[in-house]
């Protein structure tokens, strides 16, 4: 895929429900948020790589006092998911019974409608 590595292109892909990272062509490092310059070897050659949605819960916390926009979801969990590709993302879930360290989960993008960096799509687990 030769589309330029931009946050606008990232959002455009996220809106279709697909999670893409940038990948350095020289050393293979994956970056999310996507980066034009590799943080490991400083190469400026990067491409898009679609990530799968499977990973494990590496850590989590349960939120009882939320920011206003999430008041309707209380209590909810915020979990750090490590995807199979090694990329880590935060996801919210109201399925508290799934919150176990090491639990295999599938990630789903639930809201990628915001387009302004540094706002970020939301993820949940299914
Ligand atoms: Zn690199």
Short mmCIF file of C-alpha atoms and ligand atoms in Angstrom, two decimals:
data_model
loop_
_atom_site.label_atom_id
_atom_site.label_comp_id
_atom_site.label_asym_id
_atom_site.label_seq_id
_atom_site.Cartn_x
_atom_site.Cartn_y
_atom_site.Cartn_z
CA UNK A 1 0.00 0.00 0.00
CA UNK A 2 1.58 3.25 -1.08
CA UNK A 3 -0.70 5.75 0.64
CA UNK A 4 1.23 8.39 2.51
CA UNK A 5 1.68 7.86 6.25
CA UNK A 6 -0.58 10.57 7.67
CA UNK A 7 -2.95 10.70 10.58
CA UNK A 8 -5.76 11.56 8.13
CA UNK A 9 -5.15 8.30 6.25
CA UNK A 10 -5.04 6.44 9.57
CA UNK A 11 -8.49 7.80 10.50
CA UNK A 12 -9.86 7.04 7.08
CA UNK A 13 -8.83 3.38 7.50
CA UNK A 14 -10.11 3.26 11.10
CA UNK A 15 -13.54 4.46 9.99
CA UNK A 16 -13.85 1.33 7.89
CA UNK A 17 -13.19 -0.71 11.05
CA UNK A 18 -9.61 -1.59 10.17
CA UNK A 19 -6.62 -0.89 12.36
CA UNK A 20 -3.42 0.00 10.55
CA UNK A 21 0.03 0.74 11.92
CA UNK A 22 2.97 2.13 10.01
CA UNK A 23 5.83 -0.27 9.37
CA UNK A 24 9.43 0.68 8.67
CA UNK A 25 10.53 -0.82 5.37
CA UNK A 26 14.17 -0.96 6.50
CA UNK A 27 13.92 -2.60 9.95
CA UNK A 28 10.29 -3.75 10.21
CA UNK A 29 9.39 -1.74 13.34
CA UNK A 30 5.63 -1.26 13.70
CA UNK A 31 4.37 2.07 15.03
CA UNK A 32 0.98 3.05 16.34
CA UNK A 33 0.25 5.96 16.20
CA UNK A 34 1.70 5.73 12.69
CA UNK A 35 5.02 7.50 12.10
CA UNK A 36 6.72 8.74 8.96
CA UNK A 37 10.14 8.41 10.58
CA UNK A 38 11.13 5.12 12.24
CA UNK A 39 11.83 5.58 15.98
CA UNK A 40 14.45 2.78 15.85
CA UNK A 41 16.54 3.33 12.69
CA UNK A 42 15.27 6.80 11.61
CA UNK A 43 14.44 5.55 8.14
CA UNK A 44 11.88 7.64 6.27
CA UNK A 45 10.70 4.62 4.27
CA UNK A 46 7.45 3.36 5.77
CA UNK A 47 4.34 1.58 4.61
CA UNK A 48 0.94 0.72 6.07
CA UNK A 49 0.38 -2.64 7.70
CA UNK A 50 -3.05 -3.87 8.71
CA UNK A 51 -3.14 -5.31 12.21
CA UNK A 52 -5.27 -8.23 13.28
CA UNK A 53 -7.74 -7.74 16.11
CA UNK A 54 -6.53 -10.50 18.43
CA UNK A 55 -4.49 -9.98 21.55
CA UNK A 56 -4.34 -10.43 25.31
CA UNK A 57 -5.18 -8.25 28.26
CA UNK A 58 -1.87 -7.17 29.72
CA UNK A 59 -3.33 -4.96 32.46
CA UNK A 60 -6.62 -3.33 33.39
CA UNK A 61 -8.40 -1.06 35.83
CA UNK A 62 -12.08 -0.53 36.60
CA UNK A 63 -13.40 3.02 36.35
CA UNK A 64 -16.10 4.17 38.79
CA UNK A 65 -15.59 7.94 38.50
CA UNK A 66 -15.44 8.62 34.76
CA UNK A 67 -14.99 11.68 32.61
CA UNK A 68 -18.38 13.12 31.61
CA UNK A 69 -18.45 11.57 28.13
CA UNK A 70 -18.34 8.04 29.60
CA UNK A 71 -20.74 8.49 32.56
CA UNK A 72 -23.33 6.21 30.94
CA UNK A 73 -20.89 3.27 30.91
CA UNK A 74 -19.96 3.16 34.61
CA UNK A 75 -18.56 0.88 35.88
CA UNK A 76 -16.34 0.04 32.94
CA UNK A 77 -12.91 -1.41 32.47
CA UNK A 78 -9.98 0.19 30.72
CA UNK A 79 -7.54 -2.44 29.58
CA UNK A 80 -4.15 -2.44 27.99
CA UNK A 81 -4.31 -4.92 25.12
CA UNK A 82 -1.21 -6.33 23.52
CA UNK A 83 -2.12 -7.33 19.98
CA UNK A 84 -0.47 -10.40 18.47
CA UNK A 85 1.76 -8.06 16.44
CA UNK A 86 3.18 -6.60 19.67
CA UNK A 87 1.36 -3.26 19.39
CA UNK A 88 -0.39 -2.07 22.55
CA UNK A 89 -3.67 -0.15 22.65
CA UNK A 90 -6.12 0.87 25.35
CA UNK A 91 -9.69 -0.40 25.13
CA UNK A 92 -12.84 0.17 27.22
CA UNK A 93 -15.31 -2.53 28.04
CA UNK A 94 -18.42 -2.93 30.14
CA UNK A 95 -17.95 -6.74 30.15
CA UNK A 96 -16.15 -6.75 33.48
CA UNK A 97 -16.24 -10.56 33.61
CA UNK A 98 -13.68 -10.59 30.76
CA UNK A 99 -11.14 -8.57 32.71
CA UNK A 100 -8.39 -11.05 33.52
CA UNK A 101 -4.68 -10.63 32.94
CA UNK A 102 -3.68 -12.85 30.02
CA UNK A 103 -7.29 -13.17 28.77
CA UNK A 104 -7.41 -13.58 24.99
CA UNK A 105 -9.63 -10.93 23.45
CA UNK A 106 -10.66 -9.49 20.11
CA UNK A 107 -10.40 -5.77 19.66
CA UNK A 108 -13.04 -3.73 17.88
CA UNK A 109 -12.95 -0.08 16.86
CA UNK A 110 -16.14 1.48 18.21
CA UNK A 111 -15.70 5.14 17.40
CA UNK A 112 -13.34 6.54 14.82
CA UNK A 113 -15.50 9.48 13.87
CA UNK A 114 -13.29 12.12 15.43
CA UNK A 115 -10.69 13.35 13.02
CA UNK A 116 -8.44 15.56 15.01
CA UNK A 117 -5.17 14.48 16.46
CA UNK A 118 -4.51 13.83 19.33
CA UNK A 119 -8.05 12.55 19.79
CA UNK A 120 -8.02 8.85 19.08
CA UNK A 121 -10.49 6.16 18.02
CA UNK A 122 -12.00 4.15 20.87
CA UNK A 123 -11.66 0.43 21.14
CA UNK A 124 -13.62 -2.21 22.96
CA UNK A 125 -13.16 -5.93 23.39
CA UNK A 126 -15.61 -8.52 22.19
ZN1 LIG B 1 13.34 1.25 11.10
#
